[in-house]
mmCIF file of C-alpha atoms in Angstrom:
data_model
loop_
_atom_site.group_PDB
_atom_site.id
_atom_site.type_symbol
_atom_site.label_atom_id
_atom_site.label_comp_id
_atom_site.label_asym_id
_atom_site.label_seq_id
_atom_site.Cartn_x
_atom_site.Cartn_y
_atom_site.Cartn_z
ATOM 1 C CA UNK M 1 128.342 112.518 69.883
ATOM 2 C CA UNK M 2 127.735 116.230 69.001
ATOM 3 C CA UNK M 3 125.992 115.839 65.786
ATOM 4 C CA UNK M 4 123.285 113.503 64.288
ATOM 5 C CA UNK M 5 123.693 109.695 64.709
ATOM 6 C CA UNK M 6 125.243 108.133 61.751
ATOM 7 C CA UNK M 7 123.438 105.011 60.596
ATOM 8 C CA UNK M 8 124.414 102.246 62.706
ATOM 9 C CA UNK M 9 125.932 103.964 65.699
ATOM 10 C CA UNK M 10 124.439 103.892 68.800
ATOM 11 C CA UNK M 11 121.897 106.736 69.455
ATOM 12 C CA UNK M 12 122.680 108.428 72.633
ATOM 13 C CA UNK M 13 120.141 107.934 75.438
ATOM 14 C CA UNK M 14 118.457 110.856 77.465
ATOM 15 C CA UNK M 15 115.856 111.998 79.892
ATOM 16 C CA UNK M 16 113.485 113.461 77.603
ATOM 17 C CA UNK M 17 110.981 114.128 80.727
ATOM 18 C CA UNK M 18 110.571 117.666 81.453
ATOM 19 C CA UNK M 19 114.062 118.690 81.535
ATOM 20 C CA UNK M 20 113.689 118.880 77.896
ATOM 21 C CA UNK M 21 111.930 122.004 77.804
ATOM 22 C CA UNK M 22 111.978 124.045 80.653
ATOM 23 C CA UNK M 23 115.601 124.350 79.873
ATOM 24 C CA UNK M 24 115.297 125.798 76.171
ATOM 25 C CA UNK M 25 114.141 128.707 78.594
ATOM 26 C CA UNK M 26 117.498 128.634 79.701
ATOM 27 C CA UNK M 27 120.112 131.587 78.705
ATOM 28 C CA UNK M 28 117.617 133.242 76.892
ATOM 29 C CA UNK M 29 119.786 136.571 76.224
ATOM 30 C CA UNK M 30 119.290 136.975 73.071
ATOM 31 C CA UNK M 31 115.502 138.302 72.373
ATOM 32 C CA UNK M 32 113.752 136.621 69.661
ATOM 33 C CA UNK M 33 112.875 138.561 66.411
ATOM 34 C CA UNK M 34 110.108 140.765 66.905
ATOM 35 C CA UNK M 35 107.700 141.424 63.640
ATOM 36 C CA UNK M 36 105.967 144.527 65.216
ATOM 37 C CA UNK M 37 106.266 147.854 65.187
ATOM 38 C CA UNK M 38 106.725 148.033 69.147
ATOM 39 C CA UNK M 39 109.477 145.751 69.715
ATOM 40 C CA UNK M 40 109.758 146.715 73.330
ATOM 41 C CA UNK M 41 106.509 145.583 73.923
ATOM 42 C CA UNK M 42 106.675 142.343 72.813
ATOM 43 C CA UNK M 43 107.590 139.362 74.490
ATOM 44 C CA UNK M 44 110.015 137.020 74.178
ATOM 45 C CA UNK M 45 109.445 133.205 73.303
ATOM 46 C CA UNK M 46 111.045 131.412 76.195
ATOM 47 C CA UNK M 47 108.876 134.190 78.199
ATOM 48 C CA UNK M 48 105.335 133.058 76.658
ATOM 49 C CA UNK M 49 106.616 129.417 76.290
ATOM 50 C CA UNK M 50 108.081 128.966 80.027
ATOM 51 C CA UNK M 51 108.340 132.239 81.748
ATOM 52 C CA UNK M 52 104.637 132.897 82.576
ATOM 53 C CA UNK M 53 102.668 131.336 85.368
ATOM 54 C CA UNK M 54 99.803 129.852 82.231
ATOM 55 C CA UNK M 55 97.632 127.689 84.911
ATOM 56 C CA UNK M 56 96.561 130.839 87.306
ATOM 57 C CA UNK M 57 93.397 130.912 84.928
ATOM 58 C CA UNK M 58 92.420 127.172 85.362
ATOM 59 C CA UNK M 59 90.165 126.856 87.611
ATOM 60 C CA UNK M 60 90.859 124.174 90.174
ATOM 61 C CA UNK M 61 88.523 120.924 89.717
ATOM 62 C CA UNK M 62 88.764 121.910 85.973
ATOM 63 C CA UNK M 63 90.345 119.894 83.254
ATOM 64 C CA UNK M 64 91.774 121.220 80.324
ATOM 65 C CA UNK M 65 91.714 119.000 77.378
ATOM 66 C CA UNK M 66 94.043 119.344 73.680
ATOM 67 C CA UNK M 67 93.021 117.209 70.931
ATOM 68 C CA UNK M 68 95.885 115.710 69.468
ATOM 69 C CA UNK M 69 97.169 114.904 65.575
ATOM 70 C CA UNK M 70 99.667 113.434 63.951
ATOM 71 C CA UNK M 71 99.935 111.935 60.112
ATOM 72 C CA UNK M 72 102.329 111.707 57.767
ATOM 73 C CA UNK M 73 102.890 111.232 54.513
ATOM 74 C CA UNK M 74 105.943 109.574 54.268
ATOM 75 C CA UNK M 75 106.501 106.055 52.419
ATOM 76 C CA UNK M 76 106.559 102.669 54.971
ATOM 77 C CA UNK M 77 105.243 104.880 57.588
ATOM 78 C CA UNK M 78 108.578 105.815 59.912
ATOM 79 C CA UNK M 79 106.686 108.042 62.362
ATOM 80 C CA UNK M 80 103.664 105.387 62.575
ATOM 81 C CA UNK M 81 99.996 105.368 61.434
ATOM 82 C CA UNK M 82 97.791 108.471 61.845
ATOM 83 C CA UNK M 83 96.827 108.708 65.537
ATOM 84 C CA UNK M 84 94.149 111.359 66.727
ATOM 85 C CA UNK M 85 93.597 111.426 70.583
ATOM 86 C CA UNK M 86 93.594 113.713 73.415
ATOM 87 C CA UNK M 87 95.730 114.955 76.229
ATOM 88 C CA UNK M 88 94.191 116.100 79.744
ATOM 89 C CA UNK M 89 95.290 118.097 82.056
ATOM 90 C CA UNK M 90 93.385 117.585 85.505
ATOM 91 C CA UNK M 91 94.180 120.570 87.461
ATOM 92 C CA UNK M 92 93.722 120.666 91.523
ATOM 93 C CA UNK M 93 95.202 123.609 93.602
ATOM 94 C CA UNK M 94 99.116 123.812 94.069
ATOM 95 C CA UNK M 95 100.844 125.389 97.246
ATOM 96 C CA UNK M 96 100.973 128.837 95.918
ATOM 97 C CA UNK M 97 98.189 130.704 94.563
ATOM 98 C CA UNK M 98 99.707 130.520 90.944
ATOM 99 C CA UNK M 99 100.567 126.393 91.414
ATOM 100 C CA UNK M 100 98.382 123.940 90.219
ATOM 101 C CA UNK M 101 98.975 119.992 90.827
ATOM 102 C CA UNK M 102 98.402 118.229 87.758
ATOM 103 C CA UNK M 103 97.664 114.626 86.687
ATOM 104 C CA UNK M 104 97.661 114.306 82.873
ATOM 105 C CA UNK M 105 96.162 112.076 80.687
ATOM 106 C CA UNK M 106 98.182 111.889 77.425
ATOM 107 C CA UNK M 107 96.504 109.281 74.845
ATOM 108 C CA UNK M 108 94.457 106.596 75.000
ATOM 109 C CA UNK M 109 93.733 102.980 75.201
ATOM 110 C CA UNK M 110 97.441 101.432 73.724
ATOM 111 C CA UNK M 111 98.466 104.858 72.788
ATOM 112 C CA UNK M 112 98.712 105.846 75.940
ATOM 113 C CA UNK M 113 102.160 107.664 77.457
ATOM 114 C CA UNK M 114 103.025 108.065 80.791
ATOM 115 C CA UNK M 115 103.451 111.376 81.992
ATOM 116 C CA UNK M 116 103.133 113.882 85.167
ATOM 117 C CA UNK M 117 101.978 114.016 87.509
ATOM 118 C CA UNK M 118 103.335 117.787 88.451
ATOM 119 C CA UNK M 119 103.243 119.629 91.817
ATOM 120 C CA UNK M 120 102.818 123.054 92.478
ATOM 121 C CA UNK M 121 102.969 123.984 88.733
ATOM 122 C CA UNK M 122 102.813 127.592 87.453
ATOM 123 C CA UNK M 123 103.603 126.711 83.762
ATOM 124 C CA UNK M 124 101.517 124.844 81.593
ATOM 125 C CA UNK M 125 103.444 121.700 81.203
ATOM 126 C CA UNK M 126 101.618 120.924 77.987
ATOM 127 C CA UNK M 127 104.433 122.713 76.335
ATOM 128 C CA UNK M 128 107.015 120.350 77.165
ATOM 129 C CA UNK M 129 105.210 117.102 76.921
ATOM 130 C CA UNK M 130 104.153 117.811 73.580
ATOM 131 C CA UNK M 131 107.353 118.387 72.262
ATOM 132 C CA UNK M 132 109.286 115.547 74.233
ATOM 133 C CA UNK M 133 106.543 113.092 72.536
ATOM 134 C CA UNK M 134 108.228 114.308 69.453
ATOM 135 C CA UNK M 135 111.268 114.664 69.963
ATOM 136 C CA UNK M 136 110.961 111.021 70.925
ATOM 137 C CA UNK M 137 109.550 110.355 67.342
ATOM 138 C CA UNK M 138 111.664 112.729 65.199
ATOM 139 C CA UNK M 139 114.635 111.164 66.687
ATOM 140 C CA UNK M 140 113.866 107.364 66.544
ATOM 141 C CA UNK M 141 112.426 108.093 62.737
ATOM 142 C CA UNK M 142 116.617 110.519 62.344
ATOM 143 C CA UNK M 143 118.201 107.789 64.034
ATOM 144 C CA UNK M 144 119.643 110.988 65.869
ATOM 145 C CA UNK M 145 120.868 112.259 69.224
ATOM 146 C CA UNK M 146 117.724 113.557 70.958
ATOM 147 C CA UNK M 147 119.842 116.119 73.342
ATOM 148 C CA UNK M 148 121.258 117.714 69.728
ATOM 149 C CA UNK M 149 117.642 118.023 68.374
ATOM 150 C CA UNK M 150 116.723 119.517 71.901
ATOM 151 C CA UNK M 151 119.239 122.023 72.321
ATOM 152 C CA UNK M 152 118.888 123.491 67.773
ATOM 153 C CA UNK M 153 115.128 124.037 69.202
ATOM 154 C CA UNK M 154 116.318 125.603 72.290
ATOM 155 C CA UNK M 155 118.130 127.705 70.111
ATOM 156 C CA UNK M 156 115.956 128.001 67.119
ATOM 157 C CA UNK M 157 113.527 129.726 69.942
ATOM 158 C CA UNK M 158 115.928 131.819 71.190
ATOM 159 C CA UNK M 159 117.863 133.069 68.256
ATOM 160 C CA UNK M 160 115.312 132.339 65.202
ATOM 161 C CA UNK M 161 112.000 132.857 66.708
ATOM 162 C CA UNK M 162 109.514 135.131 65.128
ATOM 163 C CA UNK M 163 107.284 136.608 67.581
ATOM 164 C CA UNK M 164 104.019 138.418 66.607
ATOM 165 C CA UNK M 165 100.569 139.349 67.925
ATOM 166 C CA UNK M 166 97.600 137.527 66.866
ATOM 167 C CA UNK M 167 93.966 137.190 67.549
ATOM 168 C CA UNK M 168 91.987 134.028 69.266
ATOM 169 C CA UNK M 169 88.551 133.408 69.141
ATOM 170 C CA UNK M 170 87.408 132.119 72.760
ATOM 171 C CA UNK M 171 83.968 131.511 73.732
ATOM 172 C CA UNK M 172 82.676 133.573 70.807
ATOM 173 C CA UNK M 173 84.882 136.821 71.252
ATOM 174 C CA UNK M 174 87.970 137.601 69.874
ATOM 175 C CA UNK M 175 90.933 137.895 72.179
ATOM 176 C CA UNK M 176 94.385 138.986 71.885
ATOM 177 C CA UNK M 177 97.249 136.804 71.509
ATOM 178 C CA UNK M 178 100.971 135.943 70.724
ATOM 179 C CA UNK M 179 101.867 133.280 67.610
ATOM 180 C CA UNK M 180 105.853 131.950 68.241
ATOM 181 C CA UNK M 181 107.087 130.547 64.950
ATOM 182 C CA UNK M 182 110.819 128.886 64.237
ATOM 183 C CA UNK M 183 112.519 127.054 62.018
ATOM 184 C CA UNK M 184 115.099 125.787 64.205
ATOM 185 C CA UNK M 185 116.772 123.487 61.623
ATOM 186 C CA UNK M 186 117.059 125.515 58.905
ATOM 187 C CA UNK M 187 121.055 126.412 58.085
ATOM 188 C CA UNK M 188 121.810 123.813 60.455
ATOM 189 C CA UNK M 189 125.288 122.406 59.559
ATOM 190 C CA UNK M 190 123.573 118.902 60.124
ATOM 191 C CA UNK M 191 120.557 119.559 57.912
ATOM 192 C CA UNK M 192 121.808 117.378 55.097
ATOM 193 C CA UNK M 193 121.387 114.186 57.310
ATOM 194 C CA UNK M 194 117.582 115.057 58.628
ATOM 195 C CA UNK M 195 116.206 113.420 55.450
ATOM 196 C CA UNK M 196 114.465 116.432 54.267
ATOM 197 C CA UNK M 197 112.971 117.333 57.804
ATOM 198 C CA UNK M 198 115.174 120.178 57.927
ATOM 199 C CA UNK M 199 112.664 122.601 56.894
ATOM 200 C CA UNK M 200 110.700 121.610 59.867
ATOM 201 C CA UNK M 201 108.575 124.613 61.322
ATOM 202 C CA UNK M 202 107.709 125.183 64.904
ATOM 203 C CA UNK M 203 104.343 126.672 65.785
ATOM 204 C CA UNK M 204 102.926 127.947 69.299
ATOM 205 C CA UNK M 205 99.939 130.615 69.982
ATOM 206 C CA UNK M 206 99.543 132.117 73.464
ATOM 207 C CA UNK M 207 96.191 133.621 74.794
ATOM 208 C CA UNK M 208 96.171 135.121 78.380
ATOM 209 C CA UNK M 209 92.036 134.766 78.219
ATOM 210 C CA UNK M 210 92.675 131.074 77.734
ATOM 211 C CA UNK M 211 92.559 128.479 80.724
ATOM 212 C CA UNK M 212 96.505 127.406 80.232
ATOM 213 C CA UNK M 213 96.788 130.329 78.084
ATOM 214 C CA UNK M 214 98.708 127.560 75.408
ATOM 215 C CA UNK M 215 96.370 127.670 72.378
ATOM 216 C CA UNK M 216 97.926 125.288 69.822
ATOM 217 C CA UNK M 217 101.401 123.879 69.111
ATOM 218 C CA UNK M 218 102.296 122.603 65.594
ATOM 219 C CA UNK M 219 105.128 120.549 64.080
ATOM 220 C CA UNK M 220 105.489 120.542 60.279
ATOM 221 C CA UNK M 221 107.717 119.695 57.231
ATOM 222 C CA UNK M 222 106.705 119.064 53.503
ATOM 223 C CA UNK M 223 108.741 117.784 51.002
ATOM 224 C CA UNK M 224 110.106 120.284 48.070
ATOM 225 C CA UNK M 225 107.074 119.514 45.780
ATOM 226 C CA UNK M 226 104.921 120.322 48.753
ATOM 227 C CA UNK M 227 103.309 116.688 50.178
ATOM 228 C CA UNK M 228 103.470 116.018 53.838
ATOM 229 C CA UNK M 229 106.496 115.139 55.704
ATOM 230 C CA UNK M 230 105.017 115.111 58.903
ATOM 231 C CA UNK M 231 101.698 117.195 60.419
ATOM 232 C CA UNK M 232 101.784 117.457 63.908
ATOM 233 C CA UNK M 233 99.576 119.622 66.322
ATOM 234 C CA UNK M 234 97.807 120.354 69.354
ATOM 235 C CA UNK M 235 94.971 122.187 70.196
ATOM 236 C CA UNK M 236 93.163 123.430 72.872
ATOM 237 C CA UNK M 237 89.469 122.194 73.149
ATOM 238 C CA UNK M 238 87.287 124.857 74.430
ATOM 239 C CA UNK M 239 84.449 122.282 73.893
ATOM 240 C CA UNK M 240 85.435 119.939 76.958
ATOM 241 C CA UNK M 241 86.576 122.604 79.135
#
């Protein structure tokens, strides 16, 4: 099945693990739109996203910690109740001097998800395992194909992607950064069947100065009269680290 899942087919089944992401890095050609006045300078989003060896800055015997939300305001609740939690990243040293090994801890209690652990890890995997949790969600919720939501994001970051440089406040100081937005969905010759999610808006900031150097990740669509199809984020907690 190439497209979305009609209701009452079968949805297709895939490894969502982290296959899913690492590969939107994957024939990245085509540079993402640059809104600066030095293109050449600027990054590209599968470079910041997947490219870049994020954990060199996290200290062994450290653990990085992203607080976690998602609501929505959608009627009957498809995507669940409000859930607020955490996901930690305990880091120990890796092979190389770049590679961490990594056990995470993603949720709590009976929210919990299984996940990692990772060997030898350059990139921060909190990249992918935030958006395989929702791609999990978005599809059960579209009744879609999760490999045809995977690859319009792969794309949507490779072809749609808006890259621009940003400021982060760290321990008190302002530091340089990158912000990543797409709207992968958007024109999509499916977008008719995505229930008004098609407007859905992909979020990432990047700080070097940061242990992981991921910042924050944010899925979000509202409705046409503006209310809240679905808010979902992640941030980095300098508090706990």
């Amino acid at each position: 099945m190439r497209g979305l899942v009609v209701k009452g087919l079968a949805t297709t089944s895939v490894a969502l693990g982290l296959a899913v992401l690492p590969a939107l890095a994957e024939d990245a050609s085509k540079p993402a739109i640059v809104t600066q006045a030095n293109a050449a300078a600027a990054p590209s989003a599968a470079d910041l996203l997947f490219d870049q060896p994020h954990m060199k800055n996290a200290a062994p015997g450290s653990t990085l910690t992203y607080d976690y939300l998602r609501r929505s305001g959608i009627a009957k609740g498809p995507f669940g109740a409000p859930l607020e939690d955490t996901v930690q990243l305990k880091v120990e040293p890796g092979k190389s001097a770049e590679g961490r090994d990594i056990s995470v801890v993603m949720f709590s209690g009976l929210n919990r998800v299984p996940a990692g652990p990772f060997e030898d890890m350059a990139g921060n995997p909190i990249v992918s395992l935030f958006l395989e949790n929702h791609l999990r969600g978005l599809a059960k919720v579209l009744e879609a194909n999760p490999r045809y939501l995977k690859l319009a994001i792969r794309k949507g970051l490779r072809e749609k992607a808006t890259v621009t440089p940003t400021k982060v406040t760290i321990g008190g100081r302002e530091v340089d950064g990158w912000r990543v937005v797409t709207k992968p969905f958007q024109g999509d010759s499916m977008a008719q069947r995505m229930r008004g999610l098609d407007d859905m808006t992909y979020t990432f900031v990047t700080a070097p100065s940061v242990p992981g150097e991921i910042v924050s990740i944010e899925a979000s669509s509202k409705s046409a009269d503006g209310g809240e199809l679905l808010e979902e984020k992640l941030n980095y907690d300098q508090k706990a680290g």
